[in-house]
Short mmCIF file of C-alpha atoms in Angstrom, two decimals:
data_model
loop_
_atom_site.label_atom_id
_atom_site.label_comp_id
_atom_site.label_asym_id
_atom_site.label_seq_id
_atom_site.Cartn_x
_atom_site.Cartn_y
_atom_site.Cartn_z
CA MET A 1 -56.03 -21.17 112.54
CA GLU A 2 -54.73 -21.47 116.09
CA LYS A 3 -51.13 -21.87 114.90
CA ILE A 4 -51.48 -18.78 112.68
CA ILE A 5 -52.80 -16.76 115.63
CA GLU A 6 -49.90 -18.05 117.73
CA ILE A 7 -47.45 -16.88 115.05
CA LEU A 8 -49.11 -13.46 114.82
CA LEU A 9 -48.97 -13.00 118.58
CA ASN A 10 -45.17 -13.31 118.42
CA TYR A 11 -45.05 -10.05 116.45
CA VAL A 12 -48.05 -7.94 117.50
CA GLU A 13 -49.77 -7.01 120.72
CA PRO A 14 -53.42 -6.59 119.82
CA ASP A 15 -55.77 -4.62 122.04
CA ASN A 16 -58.50 -7.15 121.31
CA GLU A 17 -58.64 -10.89 120.90
CA ILE A 18 -57.59 -12.12 117.45
CA THR A 19 -60.49 -13.72 115.58
CA GLU A 20 -61.01 -14.88 112.01
CA ASP A 21 -62.38 -11.40 111.19
CA THR A 22 -59.35 -9.52 112.54
CA LEU A 23 -57.66 -7.39 109.87
CA ILE A 24 -54.00 -8.33 109.89
CA LYS A 25 -52.58 -5.03 108.71
CA GLY A 26 -55.47 -2.77 109.75
CA GLU A 27 -56.03 -3.93 113.32
CA LEU A 28 -52.80 -5.67 114.27
CA GLY A 29 -50.49 -3.23 112.51
CA PRO A 30 -47.33 -5.32 112.04
CA SER A 31 -44.32 -3.53 110.55
CA SER A 32 -42.98 -4.53 107.16
CA PHE A 33 -40.17 -6.40 108.90
CA ASP A 34 -42.73 -8.20 111.10
CA LEU A 35 -44.64 -9.29 107.98
CA VAL A 36 -41.45 -10.81 106.58
CA CYS A 37 -40.91 -12.66 109.87
CA ILE A 38 -44.54 -13.80 109.97
CA ALA A 39 -44.27 -15.07 106.39
CA ASN A 40 -41.09 -16.94 107.31
CA ASP A 41 -42.71 -18.54 110.37
CA ILE A 42 -45.76 -19.53 108.32
CA TYR A 43 -43.46 -21.12 105.74
CA GLU A 44 -41.66 -23.05 108.47
CA ALA A 45 -44.96 -24.27 109.96
CA PHE A 46 -47.00 -24.90 106.80
CA LYS A 47 -44.56 -24.85 103.84
CA VAL A 48 -46.60 -22.05 102.21
CA GLU A 49 -44.77 -19.04 100.82
CA LEU A 50 -46.45 -15.68 101.37
CA SER A 51 -45.71 -12.34 99.71
CA ALA A 52 -46.62 -8.82 100.78
CA GLU A 53 -49.43 -9.00 98.21
CA ASP A 54 -50.86 -12.08 99.95
CA PHE A 55 -51.24 -10.07 103.18
CA ARG A 56 -53.17 -7.43 101.19
CA GLN A 57 -55.31 -9.94 99.30
CA TYR A 58 -56.09 -12.16 102.29
CA GLU A 59 -56.55 -9.29 104.72
CA THR A 60 -58.24 -11.10 107.60
CA VAL A 61 -56.85 -13.89 109.75
CA GLY A 62 -59.63 -16.20 108.52
CA LYS A 63 -58.97 -15.51 104.82
CA LEU A 64 -55.25 -15.99 105.31
CA ALA A 65 -55.84 -19.22 107.24
CA ALA A 66 -58.09 -20.56 104.46
CA TYR A 67 -55.45 -19.70 101.85
CA ILE A 68 -52.72 -21.40 103.89
CA GLU A 69 -54.87 -24.49 104.49
CA LYS A 70 -55.63 -24.76 100.78
CA HIS A 71 -51.96 -24.48 99.78
CA SER A 72 -50.16 -26.27 102.61
CA LYS A 73 -48.01 -29.23 101.61
#
């Protein structure tokens, strides 16, 4: 999860510390372009492709991290 947080911090400046319960879109508020860049960086790091729907379905950092861990190659 640390690498995912590191990736997120490249695109958002949260007011609070990012935890597993942080809502990616709700609390961090990345733009649509930032989400594309985040998805690209996650693919480069973990070889997991993410869509816009994945960011809606796995809305917290912890849920997204669990999904990425389960599907990483």
